[in-house]
mmCIF file with all atom_site columns, C-alpha atoms in Angstrom:
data_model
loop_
_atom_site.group_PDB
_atom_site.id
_atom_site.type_symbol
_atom_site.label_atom_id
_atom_site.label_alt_id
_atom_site.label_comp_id
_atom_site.label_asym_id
_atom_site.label_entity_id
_atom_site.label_seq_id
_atom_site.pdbx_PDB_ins_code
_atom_site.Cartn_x
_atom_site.Cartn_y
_atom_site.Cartn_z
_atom_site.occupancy
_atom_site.B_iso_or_equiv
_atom_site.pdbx_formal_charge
_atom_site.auth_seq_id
_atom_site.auth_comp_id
_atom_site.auth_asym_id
_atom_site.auth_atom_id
_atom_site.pdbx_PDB_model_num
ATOM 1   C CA . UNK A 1 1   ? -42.036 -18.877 -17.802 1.00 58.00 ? 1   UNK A CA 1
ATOM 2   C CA . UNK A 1 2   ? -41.364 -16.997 -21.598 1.00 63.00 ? 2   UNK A CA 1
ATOM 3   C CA . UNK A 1 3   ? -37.953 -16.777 -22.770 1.00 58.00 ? 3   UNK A CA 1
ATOM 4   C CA . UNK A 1 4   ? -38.783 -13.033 -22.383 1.00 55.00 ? 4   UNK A CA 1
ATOM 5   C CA . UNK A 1 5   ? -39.706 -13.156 -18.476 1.00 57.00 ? 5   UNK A CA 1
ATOM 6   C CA . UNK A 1 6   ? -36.531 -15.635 -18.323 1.00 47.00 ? 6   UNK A CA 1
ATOM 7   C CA . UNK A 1 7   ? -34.198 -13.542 -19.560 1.00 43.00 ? 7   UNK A CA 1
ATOM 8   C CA . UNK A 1 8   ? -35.355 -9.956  -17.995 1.00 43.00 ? 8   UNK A CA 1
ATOM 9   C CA . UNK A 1 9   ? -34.912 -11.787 -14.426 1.00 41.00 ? 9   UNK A CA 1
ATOM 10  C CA . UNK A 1 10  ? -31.496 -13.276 -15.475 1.00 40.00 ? 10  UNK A CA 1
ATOM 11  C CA . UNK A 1 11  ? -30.433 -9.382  -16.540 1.00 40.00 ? 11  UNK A CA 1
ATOM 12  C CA . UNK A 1 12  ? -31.926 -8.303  -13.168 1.00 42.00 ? 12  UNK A CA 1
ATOM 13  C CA . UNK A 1 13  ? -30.179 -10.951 -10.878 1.00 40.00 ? 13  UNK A CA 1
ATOM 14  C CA . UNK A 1 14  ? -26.991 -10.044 -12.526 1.00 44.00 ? 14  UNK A CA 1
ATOM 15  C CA . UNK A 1 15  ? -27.390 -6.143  -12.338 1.00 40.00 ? 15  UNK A CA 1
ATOM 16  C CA . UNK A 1 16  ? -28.357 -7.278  -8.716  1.00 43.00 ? 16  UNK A CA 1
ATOM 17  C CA . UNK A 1 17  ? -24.839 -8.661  -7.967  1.00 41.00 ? 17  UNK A CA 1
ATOM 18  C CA . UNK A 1 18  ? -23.182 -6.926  -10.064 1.00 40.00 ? 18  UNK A CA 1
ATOM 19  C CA . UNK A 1 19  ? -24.446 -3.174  -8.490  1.00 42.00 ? 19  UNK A CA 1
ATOM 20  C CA . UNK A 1 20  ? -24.002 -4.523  -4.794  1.00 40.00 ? 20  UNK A CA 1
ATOM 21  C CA . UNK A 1 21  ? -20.353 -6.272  -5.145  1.00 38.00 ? 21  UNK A CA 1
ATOM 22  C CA . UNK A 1 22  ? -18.030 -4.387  -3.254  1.00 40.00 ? 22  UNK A CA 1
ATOM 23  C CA . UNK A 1 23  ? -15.075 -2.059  -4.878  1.00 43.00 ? 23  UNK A CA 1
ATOM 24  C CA . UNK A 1 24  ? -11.953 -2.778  -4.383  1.00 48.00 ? 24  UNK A CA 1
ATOM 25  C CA . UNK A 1 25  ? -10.238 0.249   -3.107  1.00 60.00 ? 25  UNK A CA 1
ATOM 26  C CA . UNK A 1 26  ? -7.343  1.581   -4.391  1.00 73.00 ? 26  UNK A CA 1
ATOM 27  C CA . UNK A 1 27  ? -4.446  2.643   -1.518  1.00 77.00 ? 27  UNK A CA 1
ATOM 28  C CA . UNK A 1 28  ? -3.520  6.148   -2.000  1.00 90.00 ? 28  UNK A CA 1
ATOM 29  C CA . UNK A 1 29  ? -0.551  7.630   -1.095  1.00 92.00 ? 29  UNK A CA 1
ATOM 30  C CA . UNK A 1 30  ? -1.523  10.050  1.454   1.00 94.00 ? 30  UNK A CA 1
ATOM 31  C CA . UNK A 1 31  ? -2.957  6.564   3.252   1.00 92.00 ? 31  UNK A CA 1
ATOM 32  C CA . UNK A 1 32  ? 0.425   5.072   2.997   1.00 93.00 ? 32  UNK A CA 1
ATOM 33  C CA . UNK A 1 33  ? 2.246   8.473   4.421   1.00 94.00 ? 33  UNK A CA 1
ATOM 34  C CA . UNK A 1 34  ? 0.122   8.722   7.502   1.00 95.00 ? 34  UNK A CA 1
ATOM 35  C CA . UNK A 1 35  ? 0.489   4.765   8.254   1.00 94.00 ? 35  UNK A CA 1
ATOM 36  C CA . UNK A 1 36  ? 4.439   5.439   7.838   1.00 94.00 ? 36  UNK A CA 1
ATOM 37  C CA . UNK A 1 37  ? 4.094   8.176   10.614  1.00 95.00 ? 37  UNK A CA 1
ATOM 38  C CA . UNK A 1 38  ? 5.044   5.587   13.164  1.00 96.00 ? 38  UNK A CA 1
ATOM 39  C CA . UNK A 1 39  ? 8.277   5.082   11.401  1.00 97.00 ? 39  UNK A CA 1
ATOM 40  C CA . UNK A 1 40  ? 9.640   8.440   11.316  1.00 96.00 ? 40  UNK A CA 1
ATOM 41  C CA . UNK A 1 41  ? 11.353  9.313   14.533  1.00 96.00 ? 41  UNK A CA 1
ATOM 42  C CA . UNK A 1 42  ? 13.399  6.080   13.957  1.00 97.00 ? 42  UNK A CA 1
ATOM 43  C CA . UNK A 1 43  ? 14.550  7.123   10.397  1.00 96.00 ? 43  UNK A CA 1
ATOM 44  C CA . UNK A 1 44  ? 15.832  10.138  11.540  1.00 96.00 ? 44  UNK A CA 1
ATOM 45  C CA . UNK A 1 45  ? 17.749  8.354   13.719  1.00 97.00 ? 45  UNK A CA 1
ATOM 46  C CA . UNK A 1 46  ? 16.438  10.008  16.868  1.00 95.00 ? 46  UNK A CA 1
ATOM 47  C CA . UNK A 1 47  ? 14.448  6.573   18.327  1.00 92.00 ? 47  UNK A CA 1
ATOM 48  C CA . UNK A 1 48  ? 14.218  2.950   18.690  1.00 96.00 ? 48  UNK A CA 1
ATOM 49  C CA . UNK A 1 49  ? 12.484  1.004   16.196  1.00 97.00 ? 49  UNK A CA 1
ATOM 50  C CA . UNK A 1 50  ? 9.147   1.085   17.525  1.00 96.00 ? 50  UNK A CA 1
ATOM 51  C CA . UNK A 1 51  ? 6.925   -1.973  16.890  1.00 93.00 ? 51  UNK A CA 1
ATOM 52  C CA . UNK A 1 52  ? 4.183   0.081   15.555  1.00 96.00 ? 52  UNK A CA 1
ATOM 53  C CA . UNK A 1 53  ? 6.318   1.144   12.616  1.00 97.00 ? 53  UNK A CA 1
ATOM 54  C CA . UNK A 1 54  ? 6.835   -2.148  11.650  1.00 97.00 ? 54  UNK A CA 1
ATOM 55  C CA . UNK A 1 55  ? 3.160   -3.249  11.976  1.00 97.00 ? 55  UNK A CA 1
ATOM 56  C CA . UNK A 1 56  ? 2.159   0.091   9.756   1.00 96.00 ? 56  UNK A CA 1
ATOM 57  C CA . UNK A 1 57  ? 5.167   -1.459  7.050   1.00 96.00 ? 57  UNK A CA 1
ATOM 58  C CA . UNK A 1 58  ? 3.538   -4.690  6.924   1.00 95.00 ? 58  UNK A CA 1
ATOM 59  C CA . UNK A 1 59  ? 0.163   -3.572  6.604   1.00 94.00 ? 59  UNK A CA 1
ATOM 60  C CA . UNK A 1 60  ? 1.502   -0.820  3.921   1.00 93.00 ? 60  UNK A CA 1
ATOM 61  C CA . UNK A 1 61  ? 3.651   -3.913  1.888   1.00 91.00 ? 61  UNK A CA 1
ATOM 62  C CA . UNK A 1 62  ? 0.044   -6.074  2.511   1.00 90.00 ? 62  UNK A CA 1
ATOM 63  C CA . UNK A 1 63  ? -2.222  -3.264  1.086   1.00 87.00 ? 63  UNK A CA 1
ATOM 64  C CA . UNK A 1 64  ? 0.260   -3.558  -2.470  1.00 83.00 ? 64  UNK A CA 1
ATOM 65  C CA . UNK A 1 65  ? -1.771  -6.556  -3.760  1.00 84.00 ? 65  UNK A CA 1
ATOM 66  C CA . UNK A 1 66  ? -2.063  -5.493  -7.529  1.00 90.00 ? 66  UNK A CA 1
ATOM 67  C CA . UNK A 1 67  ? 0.825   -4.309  -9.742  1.00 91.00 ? 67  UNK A CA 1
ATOM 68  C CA . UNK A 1 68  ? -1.391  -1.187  -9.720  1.00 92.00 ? 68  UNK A CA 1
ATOM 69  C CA . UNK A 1 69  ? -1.062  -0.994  -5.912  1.00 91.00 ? 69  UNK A CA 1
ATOM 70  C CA . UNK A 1 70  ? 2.088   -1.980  -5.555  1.00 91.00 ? 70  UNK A CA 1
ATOM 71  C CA . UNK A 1 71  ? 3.545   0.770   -7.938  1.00 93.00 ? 71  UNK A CA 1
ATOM 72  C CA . UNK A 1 72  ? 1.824   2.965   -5.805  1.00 92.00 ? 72  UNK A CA 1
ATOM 73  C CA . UNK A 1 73  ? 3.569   1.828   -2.467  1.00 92.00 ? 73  UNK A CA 1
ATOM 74  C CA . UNK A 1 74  ? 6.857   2.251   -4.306  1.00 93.00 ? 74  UNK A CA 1
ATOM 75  C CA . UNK A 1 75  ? 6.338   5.776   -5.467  1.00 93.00 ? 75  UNK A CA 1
ATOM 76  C CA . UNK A 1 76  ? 4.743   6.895   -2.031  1.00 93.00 ? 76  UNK A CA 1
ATOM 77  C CA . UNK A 1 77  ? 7.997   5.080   -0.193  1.00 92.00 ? 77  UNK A CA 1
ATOM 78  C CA . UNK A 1 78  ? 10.439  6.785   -2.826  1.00 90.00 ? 78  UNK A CA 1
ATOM 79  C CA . UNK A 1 79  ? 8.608   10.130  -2.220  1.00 90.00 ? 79  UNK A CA 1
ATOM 80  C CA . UNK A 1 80  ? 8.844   9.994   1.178   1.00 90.00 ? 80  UNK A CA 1
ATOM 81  C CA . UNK A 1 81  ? 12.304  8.910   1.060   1.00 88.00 ? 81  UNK A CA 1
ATOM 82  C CA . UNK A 1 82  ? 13.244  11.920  -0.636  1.00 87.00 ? 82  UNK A CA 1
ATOM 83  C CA . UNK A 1 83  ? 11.160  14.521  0.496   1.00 90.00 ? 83  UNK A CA 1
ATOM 84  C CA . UNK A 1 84  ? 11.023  13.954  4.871   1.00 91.00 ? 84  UNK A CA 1
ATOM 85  C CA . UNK A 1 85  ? 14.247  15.927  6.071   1.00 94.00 ? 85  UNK A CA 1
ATOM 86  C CA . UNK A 1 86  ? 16.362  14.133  8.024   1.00 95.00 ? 86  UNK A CA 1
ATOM 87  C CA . UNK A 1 87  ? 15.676  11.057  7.203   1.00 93.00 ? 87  UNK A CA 1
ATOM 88  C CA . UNK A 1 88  ? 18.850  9.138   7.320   1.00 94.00 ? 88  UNK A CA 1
ATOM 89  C CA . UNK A 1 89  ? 19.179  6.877   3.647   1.00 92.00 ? 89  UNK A CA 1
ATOM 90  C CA . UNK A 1 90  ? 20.519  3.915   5.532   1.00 94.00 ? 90  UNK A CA 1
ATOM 91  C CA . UNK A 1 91  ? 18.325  3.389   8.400   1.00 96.00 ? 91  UNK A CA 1
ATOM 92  C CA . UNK A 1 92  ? 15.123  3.886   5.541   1.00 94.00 ? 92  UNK A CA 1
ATOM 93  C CA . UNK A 1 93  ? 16.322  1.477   3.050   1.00 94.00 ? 93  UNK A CA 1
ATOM 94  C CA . UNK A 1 94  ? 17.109  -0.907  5.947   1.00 96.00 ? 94  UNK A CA 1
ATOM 95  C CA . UNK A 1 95  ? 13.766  -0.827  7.545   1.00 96.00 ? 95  UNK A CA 1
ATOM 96  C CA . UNK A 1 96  ? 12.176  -4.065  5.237   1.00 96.00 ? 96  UNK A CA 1
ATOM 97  C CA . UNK A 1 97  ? 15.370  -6.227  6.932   1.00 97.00 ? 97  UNK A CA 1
ATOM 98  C CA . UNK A 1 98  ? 14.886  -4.492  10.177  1.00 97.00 ? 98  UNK A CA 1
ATOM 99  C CA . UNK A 1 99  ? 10.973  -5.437  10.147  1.00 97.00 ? 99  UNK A CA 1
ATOM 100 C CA . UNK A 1 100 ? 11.607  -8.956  8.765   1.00 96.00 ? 100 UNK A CA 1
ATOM 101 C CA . UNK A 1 101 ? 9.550   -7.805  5.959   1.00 95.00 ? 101 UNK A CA 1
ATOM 102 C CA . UNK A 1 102 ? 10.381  -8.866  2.486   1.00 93.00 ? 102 UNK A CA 1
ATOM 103 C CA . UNK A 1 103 ? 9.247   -6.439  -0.667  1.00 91.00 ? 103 UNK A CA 1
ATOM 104 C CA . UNK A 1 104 ? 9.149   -6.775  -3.986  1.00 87.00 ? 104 UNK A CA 1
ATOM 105 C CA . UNK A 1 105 ? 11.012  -3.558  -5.265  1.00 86.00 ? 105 UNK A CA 1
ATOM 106 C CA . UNK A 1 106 ? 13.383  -1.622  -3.212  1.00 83.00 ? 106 UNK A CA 1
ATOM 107 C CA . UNK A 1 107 ? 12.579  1.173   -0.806  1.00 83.00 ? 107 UNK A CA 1
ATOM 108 C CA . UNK A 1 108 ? 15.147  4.634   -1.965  1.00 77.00 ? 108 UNK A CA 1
ATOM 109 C CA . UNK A 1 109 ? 14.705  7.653   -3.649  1.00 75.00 ? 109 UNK A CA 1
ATOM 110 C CA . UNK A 1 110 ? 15.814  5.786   -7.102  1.00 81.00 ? 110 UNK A CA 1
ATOM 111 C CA . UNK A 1 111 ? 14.119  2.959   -7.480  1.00 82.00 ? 111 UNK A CA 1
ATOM 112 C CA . UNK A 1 112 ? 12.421  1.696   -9.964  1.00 86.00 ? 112 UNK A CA 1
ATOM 113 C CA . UNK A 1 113 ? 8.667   1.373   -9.417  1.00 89.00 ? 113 UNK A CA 1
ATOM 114 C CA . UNK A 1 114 ? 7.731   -1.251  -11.916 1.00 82.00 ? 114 UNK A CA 1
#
């Protein structure tokens, strides 16, 4: 085979695998505020902590894999920390210890999303 024919299929197999590997997706915050949903009730005090909040936490914590991602989870947390009325401060800044889930940043209206 040429050097010519060699390297067209070596530019093809690569724009092969390159064009078919898959994307990593990015977790956006209205994601992360529908998988908090199951949470809600128990911040506002008016529940038990159901175990489907804490499953939604983990897999919301989980989904922070890249700085990028993480910084993300912290705004959407802070945001929703702030902005849900009712929400009692204690019981939301609480909920990693509650789950057993550790985080990397904290989860309140101030923090620092670095």
């Amino acid at each position: 085979m040429g050097s010519g024919k060699l390297a067209y299929v070596a530019l093809m197999w690569i724009v092969v695998v390159v064009g078919t590997a898959p994307i990593a997706e990015a977790i956006l915050c209205p994601q992360i505020t529908s998988m908090f949903s199951p949470c809600l009730n128990y911040l506002k005090g008016v529940g038990p902590l159901p175990a489907g909040c804490c499953n939604s936490f983990r897999s919301i914590v989980s989904a922070g894999g890249t700085t990028v991602d993480r910084q993300t989870v912290c705004n959407c947390l802070k945001s929703i920390a702030a902005s849900t009325s009712g929400v009692k401060p204690k019981l939301f800044t609480g909920l990693p210890g509650a789950c057993k889930v550790k985080i990397p940043f904290d989860i309140n209206p101030s923090a620092r999303c670095v």
